[in-house]
């Protein structure tokens, strides 16, 4: 039963399990205590910090363990902002950062600060020039992920770091998705990561703060972890996190090469096997194990359930799979199709046979969902008699129905004619332009309607 | 090798270990995902929440899991304060709360709010009338521990809750030390706890917020745990925490009765076996497994090391065992001796033989430390010729030396005569008056000196 959602959480690495069990016996006591059980716990904690620091590429006293990657981001950003409050209260982020970063930005705005979101291109990468232009004299911090969690695109961290250095702005790199594959390029001031993404246990994040970086964690003081991570440390989990990080790093080069081939195969074959599919993310600057694609005329939730019944565990950035009914902010920032979105992220050890089984099953499953939804097939209906504008009322209908209804009637207007779709579904704003791009039609624009939004398309082919 | 520091961290309960191992296999995936691994993780998380809620005495949807007891306190207090910001920014706490509560209070003060610390008596209990008197129209929150972590004294929670209810102030009860022994008395609005205190794993705190309590966690938003505990949940640890809480509760009545006898025995025998010892904490309203005493003329750190060498792991609130070189705020608030302080907290399963071994070893170890420090023995020196005031210069000397030097010269002045000790050690402020109480002398008072503080004592016996 292949599990293809390593980017959400990787199965526990055998080394992590082994280390966790050993440390449960040796590392349960309070490491600040003077007696033998406390000293043993302290030794384990110190050793884990050295191991993790070596993998991160920092000094042990620059690294603390947090309860999660999210807490590392929240506290890392809050601490860096507070440390430079006198400089200003401006934060620079990319538009495709993890929601923990964007939420930290929203909290800053609510408190009177400002945030600049640097846009990304269609493959999800920022342009270093845009990054440099966003830095201001009052910029307290810039935050950039090393690689994206939804589409796998790697960011030009070294260039962004150079721009930050020149502007005197500390750079926080969110390395949650990449740290298991290798160290982050030089130039960062703060770095965060999350152990369960590389096969470590849940309950452990990393926060590294380079010496010389101004940092002042707001909130109640606490002596643990150099004052940067309040609360009793989870030493067994920390030991397991460090041991598994070293283990996956030792296997990283070989596994990177192997999974890269499998993902390239998926990228190529999905586009051949499934009609009306868009493979997204950067084909070159990318994580080795992750590929994302979107399928026209497909309901993401139904697709996920069908794949799950067939034994494949994947995730999706489609609006119907989020609690807010909005498509993923990453896909939106990239301007790519969000309906029928599927993220495949291969855990270490995934075999070619498992990937082939997925590629064999996928076309039939997508076709089945499309049939269920009444998606258009092949040739369009007869050409409409007159050149008037067609209006399709899709109000109250959810993704992918508005796009399906648009596709069904586009043949009813002559080339050059207009179709307007009325929709109150947030996904339409992203998916109707994306459909136009994939189909070679012209997206004219949107305007507010009496209810919902009117999206207008000109038939070009 | 008896470990007698369960109040810092209890050894992992066998049920916790078993549950953790099982949940590592079943609960590693993201519980918000739609596929089978995610659904399995969700089921485990939901079941753990139901189990823990039953033990707490609340609804499952009132309870969230935090990464530690400290985070539960920090976030519980911050959320409750923010939820009632329009009412006011006044916080009421007892003077013997856990440092996480006092630090949260300090953070409130730094942000412009105010804190009232309700004093405690010599046994560490608040007076309900003092508590009620501290509540004001602008009080946003009151926080009271169910039982003290250093001396084991239980607080009159029901009376405090009644006063809070009458004043319309929500009460947060820090149940970190008591939850494994039984539910907290009725009347709380928020409750916190920490799993590693009852034999659960590290990495899990509990935060319960009663329906109808205003609560708004400041900081970046996060969808996990009802928006009250950001970050990826540690489901294996949460499952282990809930299972072990149920297990220790099933054993609680029998173990309470058994350990209570052992602790009563320690309370009685220590006072008989060790000269110049003060057993502190409430003898009746107390945790079953915890006893604390202080030994005159003893350096706490040396004593702890000597006990450790003899195979006994205990902790101490003496100034020399804290990083700040200040005695425990709990002992200070109680006004009891802090030098040579020893906390014995018995883990479940402790045998009478282990306790007897401790009682057999202790007198010799204390005597050894006293001899090393040149503590006074038995009768005092010859009476001094004149009635003038004696001044002892203990500047630059740390606890327990100032008290030892005082004790050595008190016989040099006649009854009614004065001895003044010059000291720059914070512990002297607590321990010189405590010594007077134990010895039957009069503590006249303190005044600032050219260097340090001058503490004056009148010989009475």
PDB file of N, CA, C and O in Angstrom, chain A residues 1 3 5 8-9 17 20-21 24-25 28 33 35-37 39 67 70-71 74-75 103 196 202 220-221 223 230 232 234 308 311 313-314 323, chain B residues 1 3 5 8-9 17 20-21 24-25 28 33 35-37 39 67 70-71 74-75 103 196 202 220-221 223 230-232 234 308 311 313-314 323:
ATOM      1  N   UNK A   1       0.848  -1.198   0.000  1.00  0.00           N
ATOM      2  CA  UNK A   1       0.000   0.000   0.000  1.00  0.00           C
ATOM      3  C   UNK A   1       0.884   1.247   0.000  1.00  0.00           C
ATOM      4  O   UNK A   1       1.283   1.726   1.068  1.00  0.00           O
ATOM      5  N   UNK A   3       2.439   4.737   0.333  1.00  0.00           N
ATOM      6  CA  UNK A   3       2.173   6.026   0.968  1.00  0.00           C
ATOM      7  C   UNK A   3       3.027   7.059   0.252  1.00  0.00           C
ATOM      8  O   UNK A   3       4.254   6.972   0.255  1.00  0.00           O
ATOM      9  N   UNK A   5       2.924  10.545   0.604  1.00  0.00           N
ATOM     10  CA  UNK A   5       2.737  11.882   1.164  1.00  0.00           C
ATOM     11  C   UNK A   5       3.848  12.214   2.180  1.00  0.00           C
ATOM     12  O   UNK A   5       3.579  12.733   3.268  1.00  0.00           O
ATOM     13  N   UNK A   8       4.006  15.649   3.822  1.00  0.00           N
ATOM     14  CA  UNK A   8       3.207  15.920   5.027  1.00  0.00           C
ATOM     15  C   UNK A   8       3.924  15.364   6.239  1.00  0.00           C
ATOM     16  O   UNK A   8       4.160  16.072   7.218  1.00  0.00           O
ATOM     17  N   UNK A   9       4.241  14.096   6.183  1.00  0.00           N
ATOM     18  CA  UNK A   9       4.953  13.458   7.291  1.00  0.00           C
ATOM     19  C   UNK A   9       5.561  12.176   6.761  1.00  0.00           C
ATOM     20  O   UNK A   9       4.870  11.373   6.150  1.00  0.00           O
ATOM     21  N   UNK A  17      13.391   5.216  15.358  1.00  0.00           N
ATOM     22  CA  UNK A  17      12.673   4.329  16.276  1.00  0.00           C
ATOM     23  C   UNK A  17      13.627   3.731  17.305  1.00  0.00           C
ATOM     24  O   UNK A  17      13.350   3.733  18.515  1.00  0.00           O
ATOM     25  N   UNK A  20      14.867   6.397  19.721  1.00  0.00           N
ATOM     26  CA  UNK A  20      13.785   6.808  20.621  1.00  0.00           C
ATOM     27  C   UNK A  20      13.639   5.795  21.760  1.00  0.00           C
ATOM     28  O   UNK A  20      13.541   6.162  22.934  1.00  0.00           O
ATOM     29  N   UNK A  21      13.652   4.526  21.404  1.00  0.00           N
ATOM     30  CA  UNK A  21      13.496   3.490  22.422  1.00  0.00           C
ATOM     31  C   UNK A  21      14.638   3.541  23.432  1.00  0.00           C
ATOM     32  O   UNK A  21      14.422   3.463  24.644  1.00  0.00           O
ATOM     33  N   UNK A  24      14.278   6.593  25.669  1.00  0.00           N
ATOM     34  CA  UNK A  24      13.190   6.528  26.643  1.00  0.00           C
ATOM     35  C   UNK A  24      13.714   5.998  27.966  1.00  0.00           C
ATOM     36  O   UNK A  24      13.288   6.415  29.039  1.00  0.00           O
ATOM     37  N   UNK A  25      14.661   5.073  27.898  1.00  0.00           N
ATOM     38  CA  UNK A  25      15.229   4.495  29.118  1.00  0.00           C
ATOM     39  C   UNK A  25      16.288   5.400  29.747  1.00  0.00           C
ATOM     40  O   UNK A  25      16.440   5.431  30.949  1.00  0.00           O
ATOM     41  N   UNK A  28      14.837  10.221  30.217  1.00  0.00           N
ATOM     42  CA  UNK A  28      13.531  10.710  30.687  1.00  0.00           C
ATOM     43  C   UNK A  28      13.665  11.743  31.803  1.00  0.00           C
ATOM     44  O   UNK A  28      12.727  12.461  32.101  1.00  0.00           O
ATOM     45  N   UNK A  33      19.025  18.717  36.316  1.00  0.00           N
ATOM     46  CA  UNK A  33      19.253  18.219  37.675  1.00  0.00           C
ATOM     47  C   UNK A  33      20.670  17.687  37.830  1.00  0.00           C
ATOM     48  O   UNK A  33      21.308  17.289  36.866  1.00  0.00           O
ATOM     49  N   UNK A  35      21.709  15.035  39.727  1.00  0.00           N
ATOM     50  CA  UNK A  35      21.910  13.594  39.988  1.00  0.00           C
ATOM     51  C   UNK A  35      22.139  12.836  38.688  1.00  0.00           C
ATOM     52  O   UNK A  35      22.006  13.373  37.600  1.00  0.00           O
ATOM     53  N   UNK A  36      22.497  11.551  38.865  1.00  0.00           N
ATOM     54  CA  UNK A  36      22.971  10.761  37.715  1.00  0.00           C
ATOM     55  C   UNK A  36      21.950  10.688  36.575  1.00  0.00           C
ATOM     56  O   UNK A  36      22.317  10.804  35.409  1.00  0.00           O
ATOM     57  N   UNK A  37      20.637  10.498  36.904  1.00  0.00           N
ATOM     58  CA  UNK A  37      19.650  10.405  35.823  1.00  0.00           C
ATOM     59  C   UNK A  37      19.593  11.717  35.035  1.00  0.00           C
ATOM     60  O   UNK A  37      19.426  11.717  33.825  1.00  0.00           O
ATOM     61  N   UNK A  39      22.135  13.905  34.766  1.00  0.00           N
ATOM     62  CA  UNK A  39      23.385  14.039  33.999  1.00  0.00           C
ATOM     63  C   UNK A  39      23.336  13.186  32.736  1.00  0.00           C
ATOM     64  O   UNK A  39      23.793  13.621  31.678  1.00  0.00           O
ATOM     65  N   UNK A  67       9.214  22.460  19.885  1.00  0.00           N
ATOM     66  CA  UNK A  67       8.277  21.329  19.829  1.00  0.00           C
ATOM     67  C   UNK A  67       7.765  20.988  18.427  1.00  0.00           C
ATOM     68  O   UNK A  67       7.120  19.963  18.263  1.00  0.00           O
ATOM     69  N   UNK A  70       6.477  24.360  13.127  1.00  0.00           N
ATOM     70  CA  UNK A  70       5.608  25.545  13.211  1.00  0.00           C
ATOM     71  C   UNK A  70       6.041  26.456  14.357  1.00  0.00           C
ATOM     72  O   UNK A  70       6.153  27.679  14.192  1.00  0.00           O
ATOM     73  N   UNK A  71       6.307  25.847  15.531  1.00  0.00           N
ATOM     74  CA  UNK A  71       6.752  26.670  16.672  1.00  0.00           C
ATOM     75  C   UNK A  71       8.121  27.276  16.379  1.00  0.00           C
ATOM     76  O   UNK A  71       8.405  28.396  16.822  1.00  0.00           O
ATOM     77  N   UNK A  74       7.205  30.231  14.167  1.00  0.00           N
ATOM     78  CA  UNK A  74       6.525  31.298  14.921  1.00  0.00           C
ATOM     79  C   UNK A  74       7.508  32.021  15.843  1.00  0.00           C
ATOM     80  O   UNK A  74       7.586  33.247  15.857  1.00  0.00           O
ATOM     81  N   UNK A  75       8.257  31.233  16.620  1.00  0.00           N
ATOM     82  CA  UNK A  75       9.143  31.842  17.606  1.00  0.00           C
ATOM     83  C   UNK A  75      10.385  32.436  16.947  1.00  0.00           C
ATOM     84  O   UNK A  75      10.894  33.471  17.404  1.00  0.00           O
ATOM     85  N   UNK A 103       1.080  33.246   8.434  1.00  0.00           N
ATOM     86  CA  UNK A 103       0.301  33.596   9.625  1.00  0.00           C
ATOM     87  C   UNK A 103       1.109  34.472  10.580  1.00  0.00           C
ATOM     88  O   UNK A 103       0.563  35.360  11.229  1.00  0.00           O
ATOM     89  N   UNK A 196       9.815  15.491  11.692  1.00  0.00           N
ATOM     90  CA  UNK A 196       8.967  14.434  11.124  1.00  0.00           C
ATOM     91  C   UNK A 196       8.911  14.507   9.604  1.00  0.00           C
ATOM     92  O   UNK A 196       8.377  13.615   8.963  1.00  0.00           O
ATOM     93  N   UNK A 202       7.549  13.019  15.463  1.00  0.00           N
ATOM     94  CA  UNK A 202       6.884  14.308  15.675  1.00  0.00           C
ATOM     95  C   UNK A 202       7.350  14.892  17.002  1.00  0.00           C
ATOM     96  O   UNK A 202       7.965  14.196  17.811  1.00  0.00           O
ATOM     97  N   UNK A 220       6.672  35.077  28.044  1.00  0.00           N
ATOM     98  CA  UNK A 220       7.267  34.750  29.340  1.00  0.00           C
ATOM     99  C   UNK A 220       8.667  34.165  29.207  1.00  0.00           C
ATOM    100  O   UNK A 220       8.933  33.401  28.287  1.00  0.00           O
ATOM    101  N   UNK A 221       9.562  34.532  30.118  1.00  0.00           N
ATOM    102  CA  UNK A 221      10.923  34.000  30.123  1.00  0.00           C
ATOM    103  C   UNK A 221      10.911  32.528  30.510  1.00  0.00           C
ATOM    104  O   UNK A 221       9.998  32.054  31.174  1.00  0.00           O
ATOM    105  N   UNK A 223      14.161  29.337  31.178  1.00  0.00           N
ATOM    106  CA  UNK A 223      15.600  29.093  31.098  1.00  0.00           C
ATOM    107  C   UNK A 223      15.987  28.003  30.112  1.00  0.00           C
ATOM    108  O   UNK A 223      17.140  27.900  29.717  1.00  0.00           O
ATOM    109  N   UNK A 230      10.680  27.582  25.354  1.00  0.00           N
ATOM    110  CA  UNK A 230      10.196  27.299  26.701  1.00  0.00           C
ATOM    111  C   UNK A 230       9.664  25.875  26.828  1.00  0.00           C
ATOM    112  O   UNK A 230       9.169  25.302  25.863  1.00  0.00           O
ATOM    113  N   UNK A 232       9.668  21.902  29.171  1.00  0.00           N
ATOM    114  CA  UNK A 232      10.472  20.710  29.425  1.00  0.00           C
ATOM    115  C   UNK A 232      10.817  20.042  28.091  1.00  0.00           C
ATOM    116  O   UNK A 232       9.945  19.812  27.270  1.00  0.00           O
ATOM    117  N   UNK A 234      11.750  17.342  25.196  1.00  0.00           N
ATOM    118  CA  UNK A 234      11.396  15.953  24.906  1.00  0.00           C
ATOM    119  C   UNK A 234      12.663  15.254  24.413  1.00  0.00           C
ATOM    120  O   UNK A 234      12.871  15.079  23.211  1.00  0.00           O
ATOM    121  N   UNK A 308      -7.267   6.755  -2.676  1.00  0.00           N
ATOM    122  CA  UNK A 308      -7.131   6.084  -1.383  1.00  0.00           C
ATOM    123  C   UNK A 308      -7.746   4.683  -1.453  1.00  0.00           C
ATOM    124  O   UNK A 308      -7.152   3.714  -0.974  1.00  0.00           O
ATOM    125  N   UNK A 311      -5.542   2.402  -2.890  1.00  0.00           N
ATOM    126  CA  UNK A 311      -4.355   2.098  -2.098  1.00  0.00           C
ATOM    127  C   UNK A 311      -3.258   3.144  -2.165  1.00  0.00           C
ATOM    128  O   UNK A 311      -2.156   2.896  -1.692  1.00  0.00           O
ATOM    129  N   UNK A 313      -1.894   6.901  -1.092  1.00  0.00           N
ATOM    130  CA  UNK A 313      -2.097   8.019  -0.165  1.00  0.00           C
ATOM    131  C   UNK A 313      -1.351   9.235  -0.687  1.00  0.00           C
ATOM    132  O   UNK A 313      -0.121   9.267  -0.690  1.00  0.00           O
ATOM    133  N   UNK A 314      -2.109  10.229  -1.153  1.00  0.00           N
ATOM    134  CA  UNK A 314      -1.514  11.472  -1.663  1.00  0.00           C
ATOM    135  C   UNK A 314      -2.275  12.643  -1.065  1.00  0.00           C
ATOM    136  O   UNK A 314      -3.324  12.466  -0.454  1.00  0.00           O
ATOM    137  N   UNK A 323     -10.081  23.274   4.502  1.00  0.00           N
ATOM    138  CA  UNK A 323     -11.208  23.594   5.371  1.00  0.00           C
ATOM    139  C   UNK A 323     -11.831  24.935   5.002  1.00  0.00           C
ATOM    140  O   UNK A 323     -12.975  25.205   5.343  1.00  0.00           O
TER     141      UNK A 323
ATOM    142  N   UNK B   1      18.948   1.673  43.102  1.00  0.00           N
ATOM    143  CA  UNK B   1      19.320   3.086  43.145  1.00  0.00           C
ATOM    144  C   UNK B   1      18.051   3.933  43.147  1.00  0.00           C
ATOM    145  O   UNK B   1      17.513   4.256  42.101  1.00  0.00           O
ATOM    146  N   UNK B   3      15.359   6.631  42.890  1.00  0.00           N
ATOM    147  CA  UNK B   3      15.132   7.948  42.283  1.00  0.00           C
ATOM    148  C   UNK B   3      13.973   8.583  43.035  1.00  0.00           C
ATOM    149  O   UNK B   3      12.850   8.085  42.992  1.00  0.00           O
ATOM    150  N   UNK B   5      12.830  11.895  42.753  1.00  0.00           N
ATOM    151  CA  UNK B   5      12.515  13.230  42.227  1.00  0.00           C
ATOM    152  C   UNK B   5      11.371  13.166  41.226  1.00  0.00           C
ATOM    153  O   UNK B   5      11.418  13.765  40.148  1.00  0.00           O
ATOM    154  N   UNK B   8       9.973  16.352  39.636  1.00  0.00           N
ATOM    155  CA  UNK B   8      10.617  16.908  38.444  1.00  0.00           C
ATOM    156  C   UNK B   8      10.150  16.158  37.214  1.00  0.00           C
ATOM    157  O   UNK B   8       9.681  16.752  36.245  1.00  0.00           O
ATOM    158  N   UNK B   9      10.295  14.860  37.245  1.00  0.00           N
ATOM    159  CA  UNK B   9       9.866  14.036  36.126  1.00  0.00           C
ATOM    160  C   UNK B   9       9.764  12.609  36.623  1.00  0.00           C
ATOM    161  O   UNK B   9      10.700  12.089  37.227  1.00  0.00           O
ATOM    162  N   UNK B  17       4.899   3.511  27.874  1.00  0.00           N
ATOM    163  CA  UNK B  17       5.877   2.955  26.941  1.00  0.00           C
ATOM    164  C   UNK B  17       5.195   2.078  25.886  1.00  0.00           C
ATOM    165  O   UNK B  17       5.452   2.199  24.688  1.00  0.00           O
ATOM    166  N   UNK B  20       3.081   4.175  23.530  1.00  0.00           N
ATOM    167  CA  UNK B  20       3.942   4.957  22.642  1.00  0.00           C
ATOM    168  C   UNK B  20       4.431   4.091  21.492  1.00  0.00           C
ATOM    169  O   UNK B  20       4.384   4.489  20.317  1.00  0.00           O
ATOM    170  N   UNK B  21       4.875   2.896  21.808  1.00  0.00           N
ATOM    171  CA  UNK B  21       5.382   2.001  20.765  1.00  0.00           C
ATOM    172  C   UNK B  21       4.293   1.671  19.750  1.00  0.00           C
ATOM    173  O   UNK B  21       4.521   1.709  18.536  1.00  0.00           O
ATOM    174  N   UNK B  24       3.541   4.710  17.590  1.00  0.00           N
ATOM    175  CA  UNK B  24       4.571   5.062  16.616  1.00  0.00           C
ATOM    176  C   UNK B  24       4.259   4.399  15.276  1.00  0.00           C
ATOM    177  O   UNK B  24       4.506   4.969  14.214  1.00  0.00           O
ATOM    178  N   UNK B  25       3.706   3.202  15.326  1.00  0.00           N
ATOM    179  CA  UNK B  25       3.380   2.486  14.092  1.00  0.00           C
ATOM    180  C   UNK B  25       2.067   2.970  13.487  1.00  0.00           C
ATOM    181  O   UNK B  25       1.900   2.979  12.271  1.00  0.00           O
ATOM    182  N   UNK B  28       1.713   7.991  13.097  1.00  0.00           N
ATOM    183  CA  UNK B  28       2.744   8.918  12.639  1.00  0.00           C
ATOM    184  C   UNK B  28       2.248   9.856  11.547  1.00  0.00           C
ATOM    185  O   UNK B  28       2.887  10.876  11.272  1.00  0.00           O
ATOM    186  N   UNK B  33      -5.279  14.554   7.173  1.00  0.00           N
ATOM    187  CA  UNK B  33      -5.318  14.037   5.807  1.00  0.00           C
ATOM    188  C   UNK B  33      -6.450  13.035   5.620  1.00  0.00           C
ATOM    189  O   UNK B  33      -6.902  12.407   6.578  1.00  0.00           O
ATOM    190  N   UNK B  35      -6.486  10.240   3.680  1.00  0.00           N
ATOM    191  CA  UNK B  35      -6.161   8.833   3.386  1.00  0.00           C
ATOM    192  C   UNK B  35      -6.096   8.002   4.665  1.00  0.00           C
ATOM    193  O   UNK B  35      -6.158   8.539   5.775  1.00  0.00           O
ATOM    194  N   UNK B  36      -5.964   6.689   4.471  1.00  0.00           N
ATOM    195  CA  UNK B  36      -6.110   5.747   5.602  1.00  0.00           C
ATOM    196  C   UNK B  36      -5.124   6.013   6.735  1.00  0.00           C
ATOM    197  O   UNK B  36      -5.497   5.957   7.900  1.00  0.00           O
ATOM    198  N   UNK B  37      -3.852   6.324   6.406  1.00  0.00           N
ATOM    199  CA  UNK B  37      -2.880   6.574   7.475  1.00  0.00           C
ATOM    200  C   UNK B  37      -3.291   7.794   8.297  1.00  0.00           C
ATOM    201  O   UNK B  37      -3.122   7.829   9.517  1.00  0.00           O
ATOM    202  N   UNK B  39      -6.427   8.914   8.605  1.00  0.00           N
ATOM    203  CA  UNK B  39      -7.644   8.584   9.367  1.00  0.00           C
ATOM    204  C   UNK B  39      -7.305   7.776  10.618  1.00  0.00           C
ATOM    205  O   UNK B  39      -7.878   7.999  11.680  1.00  0.00           O
ATOM    206  N   UNK B  67       2.644  21.202  23.740  1.00  0.00           N
ATOM    207  CA  UNK B  67       3.922  20.488  23.784  1.00  0.00           C
ATOM    208  C   UNK B  67       4.520  20.320  25.179  1.00  0.00           C
ATOM    209  O   UNK B  67       5.492  19.587  25.328  1.00  0.00           O
ATOM    210  N   UNK B  70       4.548  23.819  30.570  1.00  0.00           N
ATOM    211  CA  UNK B  70       4.922  25.231  30.515  1.00  0.00           C
ATOM    212  C   UNK B  70       4.195  25.946  29.378  1.00  0.00           C
ATOM    213  O   UNK B  70       3.656  27.047  29.571  1.00  0.00           O
ATOM    214  N   UNK B  71       4.165  25.319  28.191  1.00  0.00           N
ATOM    215  CA  UNK B  71       3.449  25.947  27.067  1.00  0.00           C
ATOM    216  C   UNK B  71       1.948  26.018  27.365  1.00  0.00           C
ATOM    217  O   UNK B  71       1.280  26.979  26.957  1.00  0.00           O
ATOM    218  N   UNK B  74       1.772  29.071  29.659  1.00  0.00           N
ATOM    219  CA  UNK B  74       2.017  30.321  28.931  1.00  0.00           C
ATOM    220  C   UNK B  74       0.833  30.652  28.018  1.00  0.00           C
ATOM    221  O   UNK B  74       0.321  31.782  28.026  1.00  0.00           O
ATOM    222  N   UNK B  75       0.414  29.666  27.230  1.00  0.00           N
ATOM    223  CA  UNK B  75      -0.635  29.940  26.249  1.00  0.00           C
ATOM    224  C   UNK B  75      -2.011  30.033  26.908  1.00  0.00           C
ATOM    225  O   UNK B  75      -2.852  30.829  26.473  1.00  0.00           O
ATOM    226  N   UNK B 103       6.432  33.929  35.495  1.00  0.00           N
ATOM    227  CA  UNK B 103       7.022  34.551  34.299  1.00  0.00           C
ATOM    228  C   UNK B 103       5.949  35.101  33.366  1.00  0.00           C
ATOM    229  O   UNK B 103       6.138  36.138  32.736  1.00  0.00           O
ATOM    230  N   UNK B 196       4.591  14.293  31.766  1.00  0.00           N
ATOM    231  CA  UNK B 196       5.762  13.599  32.317  1.00  0.00           C
ATOM    232  C   UNK B 196       5.784  13.651  33.842  1.00  0.00           C
ATOM    233  O   UNK B 196       6.619  12.998  34.465  1.00  0.00           O
ATOM    234  N   UNK B 202       7.570  12.891  27.977  1.00  0.00           N
ATOM    235  CA  UNK B 202       7.736  14.333  27.784  1.00  0.00           C
ATOM    236  C   UNK B 202       7.079  14.742  26.458  1.00  0.00           C
ATOM    237  O   UNK B 202       6.748  13.896  25.634  1.00  0.00           O
ATOM    238  N   UNK B 220       0.469  34.079  15.883  1.00  0.00           N
ATOM    239  CA  UNK B 220       0.032  33.587  14.577  1.00  0.00           C
ATOM    240  C   UNK B 220      -1.071  32.533  14.698  1.00  0.00           C
ATOM    241  O   UNK B 220      -1.054  31.704  15.610  1.00  0.00           O
ATOM    242  N   UNK B 221      -2.029  32.584  13.780  1.00  0.00           N
ATOM    243  CA  UNK B 221      -3.114  31.608  13.763  1.00  0.00           C
ATOM    244  C   UNK B 221      -2.581  30.248  13.347  1.00  0.00           C
ATOM    245  O   UNK B 221      -1.561  30.141  12.676  1.00  0.00           O
ATOM    246  N   UNK B 223      -4.476  26.113  12.595  1.00  0.00           N
ATOM    247  CA  UNK B 223      -5.738  25.376  12.660  1.00  0.00           C
ATOM    248  C   UNK B 223      -5.706  24.196  13.619  1.00  0.00           C
ATOM    249  O   UNK B 223      -6.748  23.677  14.013  1.00  0.00           O
ATOM    250  N   UNK B 230      -0.574  25.591  18.394  1.00  0.00           N
ATOM    251  CA  UNK B 230      -0.028  25.527  17.034  1.00  0.00           C
ATOM    252  C   UNK B 230       0.969  24.385  16.868  1.00  0.00           C
ATOM    253  O   UNK B 230       1.650  24.015  17.818  1.00  0.00           O
ATOM    254  N   UNK B 231       1.057  23.887  15.648  1.00  0.00           N
ATOM    255  CA  UNK B 231       2.094  22.920  15.330  1.00  0.00           C
ATOM    256  C   UNK B 231       1.584  21.507  15.163  1.00  0.00           C
ATOM    257  O   UNK B 231       0.528  21.135  15.679  1.00  0.00           O
ATOM    258  N   UNK B 232       2.369  20.726  14.438  1.00  0.00           N
ATOM    259  CA  UNK B 232       2.040  19.329  14.159  1.00  0.00           C
ATOM    260  C   UNK B 232       1.959  18.557  15.475  1.00  0.00           C
ATOM    261  O   UNK B 232       2.863  18.628  16.291  1.00  0.00           O
ATOM    262  N   UNK B 234       2.074  15.634  18.302  1.00  0.00           N
ATOM    263  CA  UNK B 234       2.901  14.454  18.569  1.00  0.00           C
ATOM    264  C   UNK B 234       1.969  13.339  19.037  1.00  0.00           C
ATOM    265  O   UNK B 234       1.827  13.082  20.232  1.00  0.00           O
ATOM    266  N   UNK B 308      23.689  11.908  45.985  1.00  0.00           N
ATOM    267  CA  UNK B 308      23.808  11.261  44.676  1.00  0.00           C
ATOM    268  C   UNK B 308      24.873  10.173  44.725  1.00  0.00           C
ATOM    269  O   UNK B 308      24.682   9.068  44.213  1.00  0.00           O
ATOM    270  N   UNK B 311      23.644   7.228  46.082  1.00  0.00           N
ATOM    271  CA  UNK B 311      22.636   6.544  45.277  1.00  0.00           C
ATOM    272  C   UNK B 311      21.241   7.122  45.376  1.00  0.00           C
ATOM    273  O   UNK B 311      20.288   6.521  44.887  1.00  0.00           O
ATOM    274  N   UNK B 313      18.628  10.170  44.384  1.00  0.00           N
ATOM    275  CA  UNK B 313      18.405  11.312  43.499  1.00  0.00           C
ATOM    276  C   UNK B 313      17.278  12.159  44.042  1.00  0.00           C
ATOM    277  O   UNK B 313      16.121  11.739  44.033  1.00  0.00           O
ATOM    278  N   UNK B 314      17.638  13.340  44.528  1.00  0.00           N
ATOM    279  CA  UNK B 314      16.629  14.270  45.055  1.00  0.00           C
ATOM    280  C   UNK B 314      16.930  15.654  44.497  1.00  0.00           C
ATOM    281  O   UNK B 314      17.978  15.876  43.895  1.00  0.00           O
ATOM    282  N   UNK B 323      20.420  28.508  39.194  1.00  0.00           N
ATOM    283  CA  UNK B 323      21.355  29.245  38.334  1.00  0.00           C
ATOM    284  C   UNK B 323      21.451  30.716  38.743  1.00  0.00           C
ATOM    285  O   UNK B 323      22.417  31.393  38.434  1.00  0.00           O
TER     286      UNK B 323
END
